[in-house]
Every structure is written in C-alpha cells, then in structure tokens.
PDB file of C-alpha atoms in Angstrom:
ATOM      1  CA  MET A1233       0.000   0.000   0.000  1.00 62.00           C
ATOM      2  CA  ALA A1234       1.374   3.418  -0.951  1.00 79.00           C
ATOM      3  CA  TYR A1235       2.046   5.715   1.994  1.00 79.00           C
ATOM      4  CA  LYS A1236       0.805   9.286   1.834  1.00 81.00           C
ATOM      5  CA  PRO A1237       2.587  11.580   4.308  1.00 82.00           C
ATOM      6  CA  GLN A1238       0.282  13.391   6.745  1.00 82.00           C
ATOM      7  CA  TYR A1239       1.951  16.784   6.949  1.00 87.00           C
ATOM      8  CA  TYR A1240      -0.704  18.769   8.806  1.00 88.00           C
ATOM      9  CA  PRO A1241      -4.333  18.231   9.820  1.00 88.00           C
ATOM     10  CA  GLY A1242      -7.382  20.386   9.318  1.00 86.00           C
ATOM     11  CA  ASN A1243      -9.820  21.557   6.668  1.00 87.00           C
ATOM     12  CA  THR A1244      -9.130  25.294   6.721  1.00 89.00           C
ATOM     13  CA  SER A1245      -7.281  27.134   3.956  1.00 92.00           C
ATOM     14  CA  VAL A1246      -4.455  27.715   6.444  1.00 93.00           C
ATOM     15  CA  GLY A1247      -4.193  23.973   7.037  1.00 91.00           C
ATOM     16  CA  GLU A1248      -4.149  23.351   3.289  1.00 93.00           C
ATOM     17  CA  ASN A1249      -1.440  25.975   2.762  1.00 95.00           C
ATOM     18  CA  ARG A1250       0.663  24.480   5.563  1.00 94.00           C
ATOM     19  CA  ARG A1251       0.453  21.079   3.902  1.00 93.00           C
ATOM     20  CA  LYS A1252       1.572  22.616   0.595  1.00 93.00           C
ATOM     21  CA  HIS A1253       4.594  24.264   2.190  1.00 94.00           C
ATOM     22  CA  MET A1254       5.659  21.202   4.140  1.00 93.00           C
ATOM     23  CA  SER A1255       5.271  18.889   1.143  1.00 92.00           C
ATOM     24  CA  GLY A1256       7.167  21.228  -1.206  1.00 91.00           C
ATOM     25  CA  ASP A1257       4.167  21.383  -3.568  1.00 92.00           C
ATOM     26  CA  LEU A1258       4.712  25.096  -4.194  1.00 95.00           C
ATOM     27  CA  GLU A1259       3.396  27.356  -6.925  1.00 96.00           C
ATOM     28  CA  LYS A1260       6.102  29.377  -8.681  1.00 97.00           C
ATOM     29  CA  LEU A1261       5.023  33.021  -8.984  1.00 96.00           C
ATOM     30  CA  ARG A1262       8.169  34.789 -10.223  1.00 96.00           C
ATOM     31  CA  ASP A1263      11.681  34.090 -11.509  1.00 97.00           C
ATOM     32  CA  ILE A1264      14.467  36.028  -9.795  1.00 97.00           C
ATOM     33  CA  SER A1265      17.836  35.398 -11.433  1.00 97.00           C
ATOM     34  CA  ASP A1266      20.541  33.367  -9.707  1.00 97.00           C
ATOM     35  CA  ALA A1267      22.851  36.392  -9.769  1.00 97.00           C
ATOM     36  CA  ASP A1268      20.246  38.565  -8.031  1.00 98.00           C
ATOM     37  CA  ILE A1269      19.662  35.935  -5.347  1.00 98.00           C
ATOM     38  CA  VAL A1270      23.426  35.794  -4.718  1.00 98.00           C
ATOM     39  CA  SER A1271      23.588  39.599  -4.492  1.00 98.00           C
ATOM     40  CA  ILE A1272      20.765  39.779  -1.928  1.00 98.00           C
ATOM     41  CA  MET A1273      22.356  37.035   0.162  1.00 98.00           C
ATOM     42  CA  GLY A1274      25.652  38.949   0.062  1.00 97.00           C
ATOM     43  CA  HIS A1275      28.108  36.108   0.729  1.00 97.00           C
ATOM     44  CA  ARG A1276      30.037  36.325  -2.533  1.00 95.00           C
ATOM     45  CA  ALA A1277      30.020  38.347  -5.742  1.00 95.00           C
ATOM     46  CA  PRO A1278      27.822  36.884  -8.508  1.00 95.00           C
ATOM     47  CA  GLY A1279      29.971  34.765 -10.816  1.00 94.00           C
ATOM     48  CA  ALA A1280      32.815  34.433  -8.299  1.00 96.00           C
ATOM     49  CA  ASP A1281      34.199  31.026  -7.384  1.00 96.00           C
ATOM     50  CA  TYR A1282      32.780  29.286  -4.349  1.00 97.00           C
ATOM     51  CA  PRO A1283      35.186  29.493  -1.399  1.00 96.00           C
ATOM     52  CA  SER A1284      35.799  26.073   0.145  1.00 95.00           C
ATOM     53  CA  THR A1285      36.507  24.697   3.589  1.00 95.00           C
ATOM     54  CA  HIS A1286      37.945  21.382   2.416  1.00 94.00           C
ATOM     55  CA  PRO A1287      38.910  19.692  -0.871  1.00 94.00           C
ATOM     56  CA  PRO A1288      36.204  17.987  -2.942  1.00 95.00           C
ATOM     57  CA  LEU A1289      35.114  14.728  -1.334  1.00 92.00           C
ATOM     58  CA  ALA A1290      36.291  12.769  -4.376  1.00 90.00           C
ATOM     59  CA  GLU A1291      39.860  13.953  -3.694  1.00 92.00           C
ATOM     60  CA  MET A1292      39.953  13.443   0.068  1.00 89.00           C
ATOM     61  CA  GLY A1293      40.365   9.655   0.129  1.00 84.00           C
ATOM     62  CA  GLU A1294      38.177   9.151   3.181  1.00 83.00           C
ATOM     63  CA  PRO A1295      38.002   5.646   4.702  1.00 86.00           C
ATOM     64  CA  ASP A1296      35.326   3.290   3.463  1.00 87.00           C
ATOM     65  CA  CYS A1297      31.986   3.780   5.215  1.00 89.00           C
ATOM     66  CA  PRO A1298      28.588   2.180   4.490  1.00 92.00           C
ATOM     67  CA  ILE A1299      26.794   5.448   5.264  1.00 90.00           C
ATOM     68  CA  ARG A1300      28.840   7.262   2.599  1.00 87.00           C
ATOM     69  CA  GLN A1301      27.769   4.585   0.157  1.00 88.00           C
ATOM     70  CA  LEU A1302      24.097   5.017   1.074  1.00 93.00           C
ATOM     71  CA  VAL A1303      23.896   8.819   1.249  1.00 92.00           C
ATOM     72  CA  GLU A1304      24.768  10.852  -1.813  1.00 93.00           C
ATOM     73  CA  PRO A1305      26.399  14.167  -0.851  1.00 94.00           C
ATOM     74  CA  THR A1306      24.750  17.400  -1.899  1.00 97.00           C
ATOM     75  CA  PRO A1307      26.555  19.341  -4.651  1.00 97.00           C
ATOM     76  CA  GLY A1308      27.880  21.788  -2.060  1.00 97.00           C
ATOM     77  CA  ALA A1309      29.169  19.061   0.240  1.00 96.00           C
ATOM     78  CA  ALA A1310      30.772  17.194  -2.674  1.00 95.00           C
ATOM     79  CA  ALA A1311      32.611  20.371  -3.713  1.00 97.00           C
ATOM     80  CA  GLY A1312      33.718  21.305  -0.185  1.00 96.00           C
ATOM     81  CA  ASP A1313      31.742  24.571   0.014  1.00 97.00           C
ATOM     82  CA  ARG A1314      31.704  26.605   3.216  1.00 97.00           C
ATOM     83  CA  ILE A1315      28.469  26.900   5.246  1.00 97.00           C
ATOM     84  CA  ARG A1316      26.350  30.004   4.479  1.00 98.00           C
ATOM     85  CA  TYR A1317      22.792  31.061   5.338  1.00 97.00           C
ATOM     86  CA  SER A1318      19.685  32.960   4.343  1.00 97.00           C
ATOM     87  CA  GLN A1319      17.300  34.397   6.917  1.00 97.00           C
ATOM     88  CA  PHE A1320      13.753  35.636   6.341  1.00 96.00           C
ATOM     89  CA  THR A1321      11.427  37.814   8.367  1.00 95.00           C
ATOM     90  CA  ASP A1322       7.701  37.411   7.703  1.00 95.00           C
ATOM     91  CA  SER A1323       5.024  39.916   8.649  1.00 94.00           C
ATOM     92  CA  MET A1324       2.299  38.871  11.079  1.00 92.00           C
ATOM     93  CA  TYR A1325      -0.216  40.482   8.704  1.00 94.00           C
ATOM     94  CA  ASN A1326      -1.086  37.410   6.637  1.00 94.00           C
ATOM     95  CA  ALA A1327       2.358  36.807   5.144  1.00 95.00           C
ATOM     96  CA  PRO A1328       2.329  33.569   3.106  1.00 95.00           C
ATOM     97  CA  ALA A1329       4.870  31.892   5.403  1.00 93.00           C
ATOM     98  CA  ILE A1330       5.632  32.012   9.091  1.00 86.00           C
ATOM     99  CA  PRO A1331       9.020  31.190  10.624  1.00 80.00           C
ATOM    100  CA  TYR A1332       8.226  27.642  11.717  1.00 86.00           C
ATOM    101  CA  TRP A1333       6.866  26.786   8.302  1.00 89.00           C
ATOM    102  CA  ARG A1334      10.054  27.871   6.554  1.00 93.00           C
ATOM    103  CA  SER A1335      11.853  25.575   9.022  1.00 93.00           C
ATOM    104  CA  TYR A1336       9.485  22.672   8.371  1.00 93.00           C
ATOM    105  CA  TRP A1337       9.823  23.214   4.622  1.00 95.00           C
ATOM    106  CA  GLY A1338      13.613  23.223   4.890  1.00 95.00           C
ATOM    107  CA  ALA A1339      13.839  20.186   7.173  1.00 94.00           C
ATOM    108  CA  ILE A1340      11.580  18.127   4.897  1.00 94.00           C
ATOM    109  CA  ASN A1341      12.623  19.326   1.436  1.00 95.00           C
ATOM    110  CA  CYS A1342      16.243  20.564   1.641  1.00 96.00           C
ATOM    111  CA  ARG A1343      19.013  17.998   1.987  1.00 95.00           C
ATOM    112  CA  GLY A1344      21.958  18.855   4.197  1.00 95.00           C
ATOM    113  CA  CYS A1345      20.385  21.973   5.704  1.00 96.00           C
ATOM    114  CA  ASP A1346      20.131  23.191   9.299  1.00 96.00           C
ATOM    115  CA  PRO A1347      16.978  25.277   9.901  1.00 95.00           C
ATOM    116  CA  GLY A1348      16.422  27.372  13.013  1.00 93.00           C
ATOM    117  CA  THR A1349      13.500  29.481  14.200  1.00 92.00           C
ATOM    118  CA  LEU A1350      13.576  32.502  16.479  1.00 87.00           C
ATOM    119  CA  SER A1351      11.015  35.185  17.275  1.00 80.00           C
ATOM    120  CA  GLY A1352       9.928  36.546  13.913  1.00 83.00           C
ATOM    121  CA  ARG A1353      12.846  35.233  11.911  1.00 90.00           C
ATOM    122  CA  GLN A1354      13.884  31.973  10.330  1.00 94.00           C
ATOM    123  CA  ILE A1355      17.343  30.918   9.206  1.00 95.00           C
ATOM    124  CA  ILE A1356      18.456  28.008   7.040  1.00 96.00           C
ATOM    125  CA  GLU A1357      22.149  27.110   6.887  1.00 97.00           C
ATOM    126  CA  ALA A1358      23.695  24.816   4.288  1.00 98.00           C
ATOM    127  CA  ARG A1359      26.660  24.507   1.947  1.00 98.00           C
ATOM    128  CA  GLU A1360      26.893  27.658  -0.149  1.00 98.00           C
ATOM    129  CA  ARG A1361      25.688  26.458  -3.552  1.00 97.00           C
ATOM    130  CA  ASP A1362      22.956  24.427  -1.847  1.00 98.00           C
ATOM    131  CA  ILE A1363      21.585  27.329   0.231  1.00 98.00           C
ATOM    132  CA  GLU A1364      21.509  29.504  -2.879  1.00 98.00           C
ATOM    133  CA  GLU A1365      19.282  26.919  -4.553  1.00 98.00           C
ATOM    134  CA  TYR A1366      17.019  26.610  -1.494  1.00 98.00           C
ATOM    135  CA  THR A1367      16.759  30.395  -1.146  1.00 98.00           C
ATOM    136  CA  LYS A1368      15.747  30.822  -4.789  1.00 98.00           C
ATOM    137  CA  VAL A1369      12.893  28.338  -4.320  1.00 97.00           C
ATOM    138  CA  GLN A1370      11.584  30.439  -1.419  1.00 97.00           C
ATOM    139  CA  MET A1371      11.987  33.753  -3.231  1.00 97.00           C
ATOM    140  CA  ASP A1372      10.348  32.521  -6.450  1.00 98.00           C
ATOM    141  CA  SER A1373       7.402  30.689  -4.925  1.00 97.00           C
ATOM    142  CA  GLU A1374       4.174  31.380  -3.077  1.00 96.00           C
ATOM    143  CA  MET A1375       6.106  31.097   0.203  1.00 96.00           C
ATOM    144  CA  THR A1376       7.177  34.717  -0.246  1.00 97.00           C
ATOM    145  CA  ASP A1377       5.287  37.954  -0.799  1.00 97.00           C
ATOM    146  CA  PRO A1378       7.865  40.692  -1.535  1.00 97.00           C
ATOM    147  CA  ALA A1379       6.018  43.242   0.616  1.00 97.00           C
ATOM    148  CA  LEU A1380       5.434  40.961   3.612  1.00 96.00           C
ATOM    149  CA  ALA A1381       8.655  38.915   3.661  1.00 95.00           C
ATOM    150  CA  THR A1382      12.217  40.235   3.564  1.00 96.00           C
ATOM    151  CA  MET A1383      15.575  38.500   3.629  1.00 97.00           C
ATOM    152  CA  ARG A1384      17.134  39.976   6.783  1.00 96.00           C
ATOM    153  CA  GLY A1385      20.414  38.634   8.086  1.00 95.00           C
ATOM    154  CA  CYS A1386      20.382  41.110  10.978  1.00 93.00           C
ATOM    155  CA  THR A1387      18.157  43.776  12.567  1.00 92.00           C
ATOM    156  CA  VAL A1388      14.971  41.873  11.849  1.00 91.00           C
ATOM    157  CA  HIS A1389      12.769  43.759  14.286  1.00 87.00           C
ATOM    158  CA  GLY A1390       9.494  45.310  13.185  1.00 84.00           C
ATOM    159  CA  HIS A1391       7.742  42.344  11.604  1.00 84.00           C
ATOM    160  CA  SER A1392       4.903  42.589  14.125  1.00 84.00           C
ATOM    161  CA  LEU A1393       4.322  46.335  13.766  1.00 85.00           C
ATOM    162  CA  ARG A1394       1.574  47.738  11.588  1.00 88.00           C
ATOM    163  CA  LEU A1395       2.261  47.854   7.870  1.00 92.00           C
ATOM    164  CA  ASP A1396       3.330  51.094   6.215  1.00 91.00           C
ATOM    165  CA  GLU A1397       0.724  53.017   4.241  1.00 91.00           C
ATOM    166  CA  ASP A1398       1.934  51.397   1.029  1.00 92.00           C
ATOM    167  CA  GLY A1399       1.509  47.911   2.539  1.00 94.00           C
ATOM    168  CA  MET A1400       5.240  47.284   3.071  1.00 95.00           C
ATOM    169  CA  MET A1401       6.555  45.656   6.246  1.00 95.00           C
ATOM    170  CA  PHE A1402       8.650  47.904   8.469  1.00 93.00           C
ATOM    171  CA  ASP A1403      12.423  47.457   8.176  1.00 94.00           C
ATOM    172  CA  MET A1404      14.800  49.508  10.316  1.00 93.00           C
ATOM    173  CA  LEU A1405      17.564  49.102   7.701  1.00 95.00           C
ATOM    174  CA  ALA A1406      15.246  49.875   4.740  1.00 95.00           C
ATOM    175  CA  ARG A1407      16.496  46.984   2.610  1.00 97.00           C
ATOM    176  CA  THR A1408      13.485  47.114   0.279  1.00 97.00           C
ATOM    177  CA  GLU A1409      11.289  49.788  -1.239  1.00 97.00           C
ATOM    178  CA  LEU A1410       8.108  49.877  -3.311  1.00 97.00           C
ATOM    179  CA  GLY A1411       8.908  51.243  -6.764  1.00 96.00           C
ATOM    180  CA  SER A1412       6.702  53.520  -8.841  1.00 96.00           C
ATOM    181  CA  ASP A1413       6.048  50.558 -11.157  1.00 96.00           C
ATOM    182  CA  GLY A1414       4.440  48.578  -8.312  1.00 96.00           C
ATOM    183  CA  ASN A1415       7.364  46.178  -7.849  1.00 97.00           C
ATOM    184  CA  VAL A1416       9.376  45.727  -4.657  1.00 98.00           C
ATOM    185  CA  TYR A1417      13.109  46.402  -5.015  1.00 98.00           C
ATOM    186  CA  TYR A1418      16.048  45.416  -2.810  1.00 98.00           C
ATOM    187  CA  ASP A1419      18.615  48.207  -2.639  1.00 97.00           C
ATOM    188  CA  LYS A1420      20.608  46.576   0.190  1.00 98.00           C
ATOM    189  CA  ASP A1421      21.636  42.977   0.805  1.00 97.00           C
ATOM    190  CA  GLN A1422      20.320  40.936   3.723  1.00 97.00           C
ATOM    191  CA  VAL A1423      22.684  42.553   6.242  1.00 97.00           C
ATOM    192  CA  GLY A1424      22.019  46.099   5.015  1.00 96.00           C
ATOM    193  CA  ILE A1425      25.025  46.702   2.740  1.00 97.00           C
ATOM    194  CA  PRO A1426      24.021  48.860  -0.285  1.00 98.00           C
ATOM    195  CA  LEU A1427      23.842  47.011  -3.603  1.00 97.00           C
ATOM    196  CA  ASP A1428      25.390  48.239  -6.863  1.00 95.00           C
ATOM    197  CA  LYS A1429      21.947  48.130  -8.469  1.00 96.00           C
ATOM    198  CA  LYS A1430      18.383  47.700  -7.285  1.00 97.00           C
ATOM    199  CA  ILE A1431      16.993  44.180  -7.596  1.00 98.00           C
ATOM    200  CA  ASN A1432      13.387  43.592  -8.609  1.00 98.00           C
ATOM    201  CA  SER A1433      11.759  40.979  -6.352  1.00 97.00           C
ATOM    202  CA  GLY A1434       8.303  41.199  -7.921  1.00 96.00           C
ATOM    203  CA  LYS A1435       4.890  42.667  -7.231  1.00 96.00           C
ATOM    204  CA  PRO A1436       3.195  42.336  -3.837  1.00 97.00           C
ATOM    205  CA  MET A1437       0.096  40.200  -3.552  1.00 96.00           C
ATOM    206  CA  SER A1438      -3.260  41.843  -2.942  1.00 95.00           C
ATOM    207  CA  GLU A1439      -4.776  41.668   0.549  1.00 94.00           C
ATOM    208  CA  ALA A1440      -7.307  39.144  -0.733  1.00 96.00           C
ATOM    209  CA  GLU A1441      -4.520  37.006  -2.168  1.00 96.00           C
ATOM    210  CA  THR A1442      -2.439  36.999   1.016  1.00 96.00           C
ATOM    211  CA  ALA A1443      -5.529  36.149   3.067  1.00 95.00           C
ATOM    212  CA  LYS A1444      -6.044  33.147   0.791  1.00 96.00           C
ATOM    213  CA  ARG A1445      -2.395  31.982   0.747  1.00 96.00           C
ATOM    214  CA  THR A1446      -1.295  32.669   4.329  1.00 96.00           C
ATOM    215  CA  THR A1447      -0.186  29.985   6.784  1.00 94.00           C
ATOM    216  CA  ILE A1448      -1.029  32.259   9.732  1.00 92.00           C
ATOM    217  CA  PHE A1449      -4.153  31.768  11.851  1.00 90.00           C
ATOM    218  CA  ARG A1450      -5.751  35.137  12.683  1.00 89.00           C
ATOM    219  CA  CYS A1451      -9.076  35.978  14.285  1.00 85.00           C
ATOM    220  CA  ASP A1452      -9.733  38.493  11.489  1.00 89.00           C
ATOM    221  CA  ASN A1453      -9.158  35.922   8.732  1.00 90.00           C
ATOM    222  CA  ILE A1454      -9.061  32.180   9.517  1.00 87.00           C
ATOM    223  CA  SER A1455      -9.257  31.518  13.262  1.00 85.00           C
ATOM    224  CA  PHE A1456      -7.175  28.804  14.888  1.00 79.00           C
ATOM    225  CA  GLY A1457     -10.138  26.626  15.801  1.00 76.00           C
ATOM    226  CA  GLY A1458     -11.854  26.957  12.457  1.00 70.00           C
ATOM    227  CA  PRO A1459     -15.482  28.091  12.142  1.00 65.00           C
ATOM    228  CA  CYS A1460     -16.579  27.852  15.762  1.00 59.00           C
ATOM    229  CA  THR A1461     -19.371  29.812  17.474  1.00 59.00           C
ATOM    230  CA  ALA A1462     -21.151  29.604  20.807  1.00 57.00           C
ATOM    231  CA  GLU A1463     -23.832  27.529  19.104  1.00 60.00           C
ATOM    232  CA  SER A1464     -21.404  25.248  17.255  1.00 61.00           C
ATOM    233  CA  ARG A1465     -18.319  23.800  18.962  1.00 63.00           C
ATOM    234  CA  GLU A1466     -17.036  21.723  16.062  1.00 72.00           C
ATOM    235  CA  PHE A1467     -13.350  22.596  16.279  1.00 81.00           C
ATOM    236  CA  ASP A1468     -11.077  22.175  13.272  1.00 84.00           C
ATOM    237  CA  GLU A1469      -8.951  19.017  13.232  1.00 86.00           C
ATOM    238  CA  GLY A1470      -5.800  21.128  13.487  1.00 84.00           C
ATOM    239  CA  LEU A1471      -6.767  22.383  16.954  1.00 84.00           C
ATOM    240  CA  VAL A1472      -7.973  18.944  18.056  1.00 86.00           C
ATOM    241  CA  ALA A1473      -4.619  17.414  17.045  1.00 85.00           C
ATOM    242  CA  LEU A1474      -2.703  20.121  18.929  1.00 84.00           C
ATOM    243  CA  HIS A1475      -4.734  19.490  22.104  1.00 85.00           C
ATOM    244  CA  HIS A1476      -4.139  15.765  21.666  1.00 85.00           C
ATOM    245  CA  MET A1477      -0.337  16.261  21.556  1.00 82.00           C
ATOM    246  CA  TRP A1478      -0.354  18.783  24.400  1.00 84.00           C
ATOM    247  CA  GLU A1479      -2.322  16.495  26.697  1.00 85.00           C
ATOM    248  CA  ARG A1480      -0.093  13.478  26.093  1.00 81.00           C
ATOM    249  CA  ARG A1481       3.096  15.500  26.413  1.00 80.00           C
ATOM    250  CA  SER A1482       1.916  17.112  29.661  1.00 82.00           C
ATOM    251  CA  LYS A1483       0.526  13.981  31.316  1.00 80.00           C
ATOM    252  CA  TRP A1484       2.702  11.184  30.007  1.00 75.00           C
ATOM    253  CA  GLY A1485       5.635  12.671  28.072  1.00 72.00           C
ATOM    254  CA  PHE A1486       4.329  11.056  24.858  1.00 63.00           C
ATOM    255  CA  ARG A1487       4.333   7.601  26.494  1.00 66.00           C
ATOM    256  CA  PRO A1488       1.099   5.942  25.327  1.00 60.00           C
ATOM    257  CA  GLU A1489       1.184   3.317  28.083  1.00 61.00           C
TER     258      GLU A1489
END
C-alpha cells in the first residue's frame, strides 16, 4: 500500500497551505535570477568562485563507510563549500509563510540543511551552492510575498508592527522599497550593505490574495479553531490534534502506556 505523508491536519485554507509548504508542492510566482539571489544574500560576488573549507570529497580519500555509500552528498558538500545562510522575516499580517513553516519546509525538502527558528525570523544554513538553490525556491514561490517577507540577516525587528501606508513591512535598515512601477526592489543585501543596483523581487500580492495563501491563523481571517461559534463547537482538526499532543506531552511525556 502506498504511503501518503500526513503533513498537517485540518480543513481550513491555512491547514491546506501548511500542507503545501511542508510537502514542497509550491506554486512558482516569479523568476528572480541566480545572480540577483546571490547579491541579496551577500556572501560572494555573482559569478565568483565558491570558497571552500575542504577539498572535494572525491579527492579526500576518506576511509570506506557504508553510510557514505548510502547517502549521496549534496553538490555543495561534494565540492567542499563553506556553510552560508539565508534568513527571512515574515510579517504577522497574513504573510504567506511564518518562521516555523520555513523551518518545516527546509527540514523536509532541503538535503543537508540546518533550519532554526527565532522570534519573527527563520534561518536556514547549508553549503553555499545548496543554500543559494534553497533560497531561490523560497523567493520565487508562493512562500514569499515581496512586501510581507524580507531577507534579513540582521536587525529583523518590526515584523509585528503595523504595515506602512503602502503595505510594506517595516524594516529599520530599509532593505526594500516599493517602486513607482508597483514592484518591490532590494537596494541593500540581507545585512544592510548597499547594492550596486536595485533588484526587482516582484509585485506584492493583494490583501485578498495573502488572506487566501497565508499559513497564519488570525481571528480576522481564519481563526485557529476553524469556524466555531457559541452555538457550534465543532473545532477544526488542526486544533484537536494540537490538544491531543499537548495532553499526552503534559501527562505522560508522549508515552502511550
């Protein structure tokens, strides 16, 4: 019998979007060039060689190991690339992704990566050419709305403040701006260093579109418990599953006996 992974429960649009993110079944909305992704990340100049921390694995002559025979190295690991990162901040105002979901997406879909989640920010570390590939997937897909998600390697604060009048998320370092043509442009890299040229990251989604695509539960859009009123207490499966895990963790430490 074929096994179908159960990524996330529930019948709400938020539950459906969370399943899409975790499974990697993402819709591509834009195509930002590899060179522009590298410029925004800021680790090396576009077109420059990849710095390395060790020789290519094929040249190292490591001792025989059954795990090495089973697990194919990522391109970055095979080449000896150094470890680099990309870090995103997502607005609390119906951004398509939230920090934990970028981590879940990375852990499930990105080989050789190390995701980490903090308050309002999410970082994924991997070998340099690998993290560039993973970052492009996020930037090009429905995981990212250019107005509500910014690559911020430092000074991430402000994601939970109100949006600016033009719908942009606050950024103390002003890494992005809304152009007169309606597109969002990066004029600084993820740590706030000015770029040689502005980089077009695409048009923001409409409020209706972000409300439809978001993975955030909000009382003014899709509530956490699903459609629940005083007359109807039929909670969404997502909330029921969370209560189920919380109860077993609190009472028995996940020990079913």
